[in-house]
Amino acid sequence: MLEAQGLNVLYGDYQILWDVSFRAPAGEVIAILGPNGSGKSTLMNTLSGLLRSRTGAISFRGARIDGLPPHKIVGQGLAHVLERRRLFPYLTVSENLLLGAYHPSAKARRQETLDDVEALFPRLRERRAQLAGTLSGGEQQMVAIGRGLMARPALLMIDEPFLGLAPKVVEQIAGVISAINRERGITIVFIEQNVELALRMAHRGYILESGRAILEGPSADLLASAEVKRIFLGH
């Protein structure tokens, strides 16, 4: 569904990604893993059009999307939930959610999608009129994921969905992400620091180190990999 080849991404004169290739087959959950500063968010931001690659190609559903602006990429069916949620704090929960359904095909069915999102996250129905900035961290993450789903994506990318959340909330959000994939058929690509949690959720994983994709494969293989232990545990 999503494929990138030979991505080289720079911030000014400083290169962040080095010849990175990536693919996310339809219907799968893909985890992007790596130490801090390894280029995970840069890769995701490049895939969604927020950053431009100096070289390489990105295809989504068989069509090239590198060079398209982000709002056009969302319209193609690829939505991106940014790190640290990025809600509008002085808008209500409902207003934040509805902003995710701005492109024509999503806007035409936004009430139907809103009902589906609120069924997925019943807490958001209870908090419809509450300002987003007054929610707990877990509730804000629900709004952020819900806003991504309002675009009616075929593929949803989520940057660190469990960042700063209590263990019980992490378990709840992880269950919802798995349900989005399993019950709605949406392909999921996500970034996470907890290697074991991420690989137990995902079908496949990519390991980045110093801006390079050094390992990829089925989650079970990566969980047993000595190289993964070296990268994350130092032995």
Coordinates of C-alpha atoms in Angstrom, one line a residue:
M1 CA 0.0 0.0 0.0
L2 CA 2.8 2.4 0.9
E3 CA 6.3 2.1 -0.5
A4 CA 9.4 4.3 -0.3
Q5 CA 12.7 3.8 -2.0
G6 CA 16.1 5.5 -1.5
L7 CA 15.0 8.4 0.7
N8 CA 17.7 10.9 1.6
V9 CA 16.4 13.7 3.8
L10 CA 18.3 16.7 5.1
Y11 CA 17.7 19.6 7.5
G12 CA 19.7 22.3 5.9
D13 CA 23.2 20.8 5.4
Y14 CA 22.6 18.1 8.0
Q15 CA 21.5 14.7 6.7
I16 CA 19.0 12.8 8.8
L17 CA 18.0 9.9 6.6
W18 CA 20.4 7.9 4.4
D19 CA 19.0 5.9 1.5
V20 CA 16.0 4.6 3.5
S21 CA 13.5 2.2 1.9
F22 CA 10.2 1.3 3.5
R23 CA 7.1 -0.6 2.7
A24 CA 3.8 -1.2 4.4
P25 CA 1.6 -3.9 2.9
A26 CA -2.2 -3.4 3.0
G27 CA -3.9 -4.6 6.1
E28 CA -0.8 -4.9 8.3
V29 CA 0.5 -3.1 11.4
I30 CA 4.1 -1.8 11.0
A31 CA 6.2 -0.6 13.8
I32 CA 9.1 1.9 13.2
L33 CA 11.7 1.5 16.0
G34 CA 15.0 3.0 16.9
P35 CA 16.9 5.0 19.5
N36 CA 16.3 8.7 20.0
G37 CA 17.6 10.7 17.1
S38 CA 17.6 7.7 14.7
G39 CA 15.2 9.4 12.2
K40 CA 11.9 7.8 13.0
S41 CA 9.8 10.9 13.0
T42 CA 11.7 12.3 10.0
L43 CA 10.8 9.2 8.0
M44 CA 7.1 9.5 9.0
N45 CA 7.0 13.2 8.2
T46 CA 8.6 12.5 4.8
L47 CA 6.0 9.8 4.0
S48 CA 3.2 12.3 4.8
G49 CA 4.6 15.1 2.8
L50 CA 5.6 17.4 5.8
L51 CA 9.2 17.0 4.7
R52 CA 10.7 16.6 1.3
S53 CA 13.3 14.0 0.4
R54 CA 16.3 15.1 -1.6
T55 CA 16.2 11.8 -3.6
G56 CA 14.0 8.8 -3.8
A57 CA 10.4 8.0 -4.5
I58 CA 7.2 7.4 -2.4
S59 CA 4.2 5.6 -3.8
F60 CA 0.8 5.1 -2.1
R61 CA -1.7 2.6 -3.6
G62 CA 0.4 2.4 -6.7
A63 CA 0.6 6.2 -7.4
R64 CA 3.6 8.5 -6.7
I65 CA 2.9 11.0 -3.9
D66 CA 6.3 12.5 -3.3
G67 CA 6.0 16.1 -4.3
L68 CA 2.3 16.4 -3.3
P69 CA 1.4 18.8 -0.4
P70 CA 0.2 17.1 2.8
H71 CA -3.4 18.0 2.3
K72 CA -3.4 16.2 -1.0
I73 CA -1.8 13.2 0.5
V74 CA -4.5 13.1 3.2
G75 CA -7.1 13.2 0.4
Q76 CA -5.5 10.1 -1.2
G77 CA -6.2 8.2 2.0
L78 CA -3.0 8.5 4.1
A79 CA -3.5 10.3 7.5
H80 CA -0.8 11.2 10.0
V81 CA -1.3 11.6 13.8
L82 CA 1.6 13.8 14.9
E83 CA 3.8 13.3 17.9
R84 CA 2.5 15.0 21.1
R85 CA -1.0 15.1 19.6
R86 CA -1.0 18.7 18.4
L87 CA -4.6 19.4 19.3
F88 CA -6.2 22.9 19.2
P89 CA -6.5 23.4 23.0
Y90 CA -9.2 26.1 22.9
L91 CA -11.5 24.2 20.6
T92 CA -13.9 21.5 21.8
V93 CA -13.4 17.8 21.4
S94 CA -16.1 17.8 18.6
E95 CA -14.5 20.7 16.8
N96 CA -11.1 19.1 16.9
L97 CA -12.5 15.9 15.5
L98 CA -14.5 17.5 12.7
L99 CA -11.3 19.3 11.5
G100 CA -10.0 15.9 10.5
A101 CA -12.8 15.6 7.9
Y102 CA -12.1 18.6 5.7
H103 CA -11.3 17.0 2.4
P104 CA -14.4 16.4 0.2
S105 CA -14.8 12.7 0.4
A106 CA -14.5 12.7 4.2
K107 CA -16.6 15.8 4.6
A108 CA -19.6 14.2 2.8
R109 CA -19.7 11.4 5.4
R110 CA -18.4 13.2 8.5
Q111 CA -21.4 12.5 10.7
E112 CA -21.2 8.8 10.0
T113 CA -17.5 8.8 10.7
L114 CA -18.0 10.8 13.9
D115 CA -20.5 8.3 15.1
D116 CA -18.0 5.5 14.4
V117 CA -15.1 7.4 16.2
E118 CA -17.3 8.0 19.2
A119 CA -18.3 4.3 19.3
L120 CA -14.6 3.5 19.2
F121 CA -13.8 6.0 22.0
P122 CA -17.0 6.4 24.1
R123 CA -15.1 8.8 26.4
L124 CA -15.1 11.3 23.5
R125 CA -18.9 11.3 23.3
E126 CA -19.0 12.2 27.0
R127 CA -16.5 15.0 26.4
R128 CA -17.9 16.5 23.2
A129 CA -18.3 20.0 24.5
Q130 CA -15.1 20.1 26.6
L131 CA -12.1 22.1 25.5
A132 CA -9.4 19.8 24.3
G133 CA -6.7 21.5 26.4
T134 CA -8.5 20.4 29.6
L135 CA -8.5 16.7 28.8
S136 CA -6.1 14.2 30.3
G137 CA -3.2 12.9 28.3
G138 CA -4.9 9.7 27.4
E139 CA -8.1 11.5 26.3
Q140 CA -6.1 13.9 24.2
Q141 CA -4.5 10.9 22.4
M142 CA -7.9 9.5 21.8
V143 CA -8.9 12.8 20.2
A144 CA -5.7 12.9 18.1
I145 CA -6.3 9.3 16.8
G146 CA -10.0 10.0 16.3
R147 CA -9.2 13.2 14.3
G148 CA -6.9 11.0 12.0
L149 CA -9.8 8.5 11.5
M150 CA -12.2 11.3 10.6
A151 CA -10.2 11.6 7.3
R152 CA -11.4 8.0 6.5
P153 CA -7.9 6.8 5.8
A154 CA -6.8 3.6 4.2
L155 CA -3.5 4.0 6.1
L156 CA -3.1 5.7 9.4
M157 CA 0.4 6.7 10.7
I158 CA 0.7 7.5 14.5
D159 CA 3.9 9.0 15.9
E160 CA 4.5 7.7 19.5
P161 CA 0.8 7.0 20.5
F162 CA 1.8 6.0 24.1
L163 CA 4.1 8.8 24.9
G164 CA 3.7 10.0 28.5
L165 CA 0.6 7.8 29.2
A166 CA 0.0 5.6 32.3
P167 CA 0.3 1.8 31.8
K168 CA -3.5 1.2 32.0
V169 CA -4.1 3.9 29.3
V170 CA -1.3 2.5 27.1
E171 CA -3.1 -0.9 27.3
Q172 CA -6.4 0.7 26.3
I173 CA -5.0 2.7 23.4
A174 CA -3.0 -0.3 22.2
G175 CA -6.2 -2.3 22.1
V176 CA -8.0 0.3 20.1
I177 CA -5.1 0.6 17.6
S178 CA -5.3 -3.2 17.1
A179 CA -9.1 -3.0 16.7
I180 CA -8.8 -0.3 14.0
N181 CA -6.6 -2.6 12.0
R182 CA -8.4 -5.9 12.7
E183 CA -12.0 -4.7 12.5
R184 CA -11.8 -1.8 10.0
G185 CA -9.0 -3.1 7.8
I186 CA -7.0 0.1 8.1
T187 CA -3.2 -0.3 7.7
I188 CA -1.3 1.1 10.6
V189 CA 2.2 2.5 10.8
F190 CA 3.4 3.6 14.2
I191 CA 6.5 4.8 16.1
E192 CA 7.1 3.5 19.6
Q193 CA 10.0 3.4 22.1
N194 CA 8.9 0.3 23.9
V195 CA 10.3 -2.4 21.6
E196 CA 8.6 -5.4 23.1
L197 CA 5.2 -3.7 23.2
A198 CA 5.5 -2.4 19.6
L199 CA 6.6 -5.8 18.1
R200 CA 3.9 -7.6 19.9
M201 CA 1.3 -5.3 18.4
A202 CA 2.9 -5.3 14.9
H203 CA 3.1 -7.8 12.0
R204 CA 6.4 -6.4 10.9
G205 CA 9.0 -3.9 12.1
Y206 CA 11.7 -1.6 10.8
I207 CA 14.7 -0.7 12.9
L208 CA 16.4 2.6 12.3
E209 CA 19.9 3.5 13.6
S210 CA 21.7 6.8 12.8
G211 CA 19.3 7.6 10.0
R212 CA 19.6 4.2 8.3
A213 CA 17.2 1.3 8.1
I214 CA 19.4 -1.5 9.3
L215 CA 16.8 -4.2 10.0
E216 CA 13.3 -5.1 8.9
G217 CA 11.2 -8.2 9.1
P218 CA 8.4 -10.1 10.9
S219 CA 8.0 -9.0 14.5
A220 CA 8.7 -12.5 15.9
D221 CA 12.1 -12.5 14.1
L222 CA 13.0 -9.1 15.4
L223 CA 12.0 -10.0 18.9
A224 CA 14.5 -12.8 18.8
S225 CA 17.2 -10.9 17.1
A226 CA 20.6 -10.4 18.8
E227 CA 21.1 -7.2 16.8
V228 CA 17.9 -5.7 18.2
K229 CA 19.2 -6.5 21.7
R230 CA 22.5 -4.8 20.9
I231 CA 20.8 -1.7 19.6
F232 CA 18.3 -1.3 22.5
L233 CA 20.0 -3.0 25.4
G234 CA 23.7 -2.4 24.6
H235 CA 24.7 -6.1 24.5

